XYZ file of C-alpha atoms in Angstrom:
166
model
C -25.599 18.127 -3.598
C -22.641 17.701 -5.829
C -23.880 20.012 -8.151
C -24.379 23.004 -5.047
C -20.975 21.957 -4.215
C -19.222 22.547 -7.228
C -20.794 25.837 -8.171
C -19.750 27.063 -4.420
C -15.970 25.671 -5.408
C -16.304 27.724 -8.922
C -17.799 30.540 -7.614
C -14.894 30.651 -5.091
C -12.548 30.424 -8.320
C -11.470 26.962 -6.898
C -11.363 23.972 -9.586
C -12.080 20.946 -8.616
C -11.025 17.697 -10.222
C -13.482 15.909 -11.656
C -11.786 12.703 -13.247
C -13.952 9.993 -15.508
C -14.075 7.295 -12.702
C -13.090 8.355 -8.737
C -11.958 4.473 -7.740
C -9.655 4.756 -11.135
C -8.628 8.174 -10.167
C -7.501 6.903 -6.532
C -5.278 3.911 -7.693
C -3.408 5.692 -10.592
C -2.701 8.278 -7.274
C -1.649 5.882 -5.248
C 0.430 4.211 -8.184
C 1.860 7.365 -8.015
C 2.451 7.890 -4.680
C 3.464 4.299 -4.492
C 6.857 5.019 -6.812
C 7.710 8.607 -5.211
C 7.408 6.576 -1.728
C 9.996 3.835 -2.713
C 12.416 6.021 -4.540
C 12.188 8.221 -0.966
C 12.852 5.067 0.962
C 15.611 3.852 -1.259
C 17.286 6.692 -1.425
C 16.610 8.428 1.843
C 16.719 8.503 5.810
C 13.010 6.506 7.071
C 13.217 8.088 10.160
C 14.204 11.421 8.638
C 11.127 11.737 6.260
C 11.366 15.563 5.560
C 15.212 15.597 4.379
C 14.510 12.810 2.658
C 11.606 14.304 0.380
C 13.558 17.211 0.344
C 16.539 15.386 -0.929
C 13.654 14.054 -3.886
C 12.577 17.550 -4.699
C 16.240 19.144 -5.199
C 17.639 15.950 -7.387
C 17.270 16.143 -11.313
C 19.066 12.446 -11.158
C 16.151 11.216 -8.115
C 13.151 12.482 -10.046
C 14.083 11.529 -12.806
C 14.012 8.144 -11.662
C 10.808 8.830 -9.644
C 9.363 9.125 -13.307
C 10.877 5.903 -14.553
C 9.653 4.009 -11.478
C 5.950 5.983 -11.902
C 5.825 4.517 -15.767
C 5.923 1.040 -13.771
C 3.478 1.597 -11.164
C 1.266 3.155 -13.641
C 1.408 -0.021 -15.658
C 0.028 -1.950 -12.087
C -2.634 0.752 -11.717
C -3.831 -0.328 -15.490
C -3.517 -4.267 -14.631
C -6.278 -3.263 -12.733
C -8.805 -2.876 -15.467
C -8.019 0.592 -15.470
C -8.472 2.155 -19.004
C -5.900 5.239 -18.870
C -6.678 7.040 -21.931
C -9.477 8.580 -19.651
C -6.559 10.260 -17.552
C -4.223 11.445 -20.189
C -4.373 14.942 -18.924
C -2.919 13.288 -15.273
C -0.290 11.469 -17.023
C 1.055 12.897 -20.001
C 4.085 14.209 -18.301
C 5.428 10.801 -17.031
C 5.456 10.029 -20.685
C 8.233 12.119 -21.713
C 12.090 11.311 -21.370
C 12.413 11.055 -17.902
C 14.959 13.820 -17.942
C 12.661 16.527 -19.095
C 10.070 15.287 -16.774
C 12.355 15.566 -13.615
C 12.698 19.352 -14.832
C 9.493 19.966 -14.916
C 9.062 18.415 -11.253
C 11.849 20.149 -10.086
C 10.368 23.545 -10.968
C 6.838 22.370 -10.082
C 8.135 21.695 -6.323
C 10.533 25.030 -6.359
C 7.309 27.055 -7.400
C 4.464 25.357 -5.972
C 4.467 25.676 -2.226
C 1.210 23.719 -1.746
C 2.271 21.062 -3.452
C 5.966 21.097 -1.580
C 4.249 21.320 1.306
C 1.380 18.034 0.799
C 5.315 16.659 0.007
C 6.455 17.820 3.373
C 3.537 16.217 5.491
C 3.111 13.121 4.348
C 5.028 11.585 6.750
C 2.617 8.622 8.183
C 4.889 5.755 8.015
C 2.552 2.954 8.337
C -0.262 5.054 5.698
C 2.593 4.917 3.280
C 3.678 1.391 3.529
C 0.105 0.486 3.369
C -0.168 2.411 -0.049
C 3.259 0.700 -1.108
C 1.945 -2.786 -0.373
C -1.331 -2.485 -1.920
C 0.548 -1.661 -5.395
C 3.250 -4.006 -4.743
C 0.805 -6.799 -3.964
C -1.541 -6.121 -7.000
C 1.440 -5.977 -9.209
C 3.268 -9.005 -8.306
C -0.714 -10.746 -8.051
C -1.279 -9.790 -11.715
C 2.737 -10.560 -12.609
C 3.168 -6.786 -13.803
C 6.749 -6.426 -14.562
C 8.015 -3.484 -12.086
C 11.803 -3.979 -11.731
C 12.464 -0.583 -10.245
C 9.486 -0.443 -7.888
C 9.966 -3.932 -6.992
C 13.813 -3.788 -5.959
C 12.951 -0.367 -3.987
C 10.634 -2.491 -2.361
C 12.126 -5.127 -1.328
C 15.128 -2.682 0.476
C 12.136 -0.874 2.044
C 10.870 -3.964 3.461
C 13.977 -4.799 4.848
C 14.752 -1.226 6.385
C 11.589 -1.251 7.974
C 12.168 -4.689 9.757
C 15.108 -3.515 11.322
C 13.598 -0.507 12.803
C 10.896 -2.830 14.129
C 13.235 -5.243 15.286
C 12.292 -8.340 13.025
């Protein structure tokens, strides 16, 4: 039915992704995800999720180190077998200087308000430590060097056992 699917999606003038391989596809996201997460929790309130992301989308100087931190979990996403010349179109923006990058972000999140919003909701604590941990365990498993993601990490951890009282 994939096929009735997608011409329903086109007909509605909706694209739909369709990347090489959908396992790849979901860890380079959540390699992603994984680096915007930490640079949120190092940088911001984690009980105050929305000011915090909000505080990521308004800051050239944050974003831009969202990017740097993205090159590394990128690099654990491909320890993974992951060939990522099948996702160039995905990535190609995380490869150039971080500054630019952020200003592309920047405007993407002032101009997009779908994609401010998915920003704005994803607010699941323990969905986005499990996403975290799953990178930060298959990089340190597979000794991908990660100093940024790491170190965010680590202070993440230790925020997080506070709250719960560890």
């Amino acid at each position: 039915n994939y096929e009735a699917i997608s011409n329903l999606f086109k007909s509605s003038k909706i694209k739909l992704e369709n990347p090489y391989d959908m396992l790849e596809w979901t860890w380079i996201h959540m390699a992603i995800n994984a680096a915007v997460i930490s640079v949120i929790g190092e940088n911001g309130d984690i009980n105050d999720s929305i000011t915090s992301v909000h505080k990521l989308m308004n800051s050239l100087k944050l974003l831009a180190t969202t990017i740097k931190t993205i090159r590394e979990t990128t690099k654990i996403a491909a320890s993974r077998g992951i060939n990522m010349k099948y996702y160039r179109n995905e990535l190609w923006v995380y490869k150039l200087p971080a500054q630019l990058s952020a200003i592309f972000m920047k405007r993407m999140f002032a101009r997009n308000q779908l994609t401010r919003r998915i920003m704005e909701l994803h607010g699941d604590t323990a969905d986005l430590l499990y996403i975290c941990n799953s990178v930060y365990q298959t990089g340190t498993t597979a000794h991908v060097s990660a100093p940024l993601f790491y170190s965010y990490m680590d202070e993440i951890i230790k925020k997080s056992d506070k709250i719960s009282g560890e």
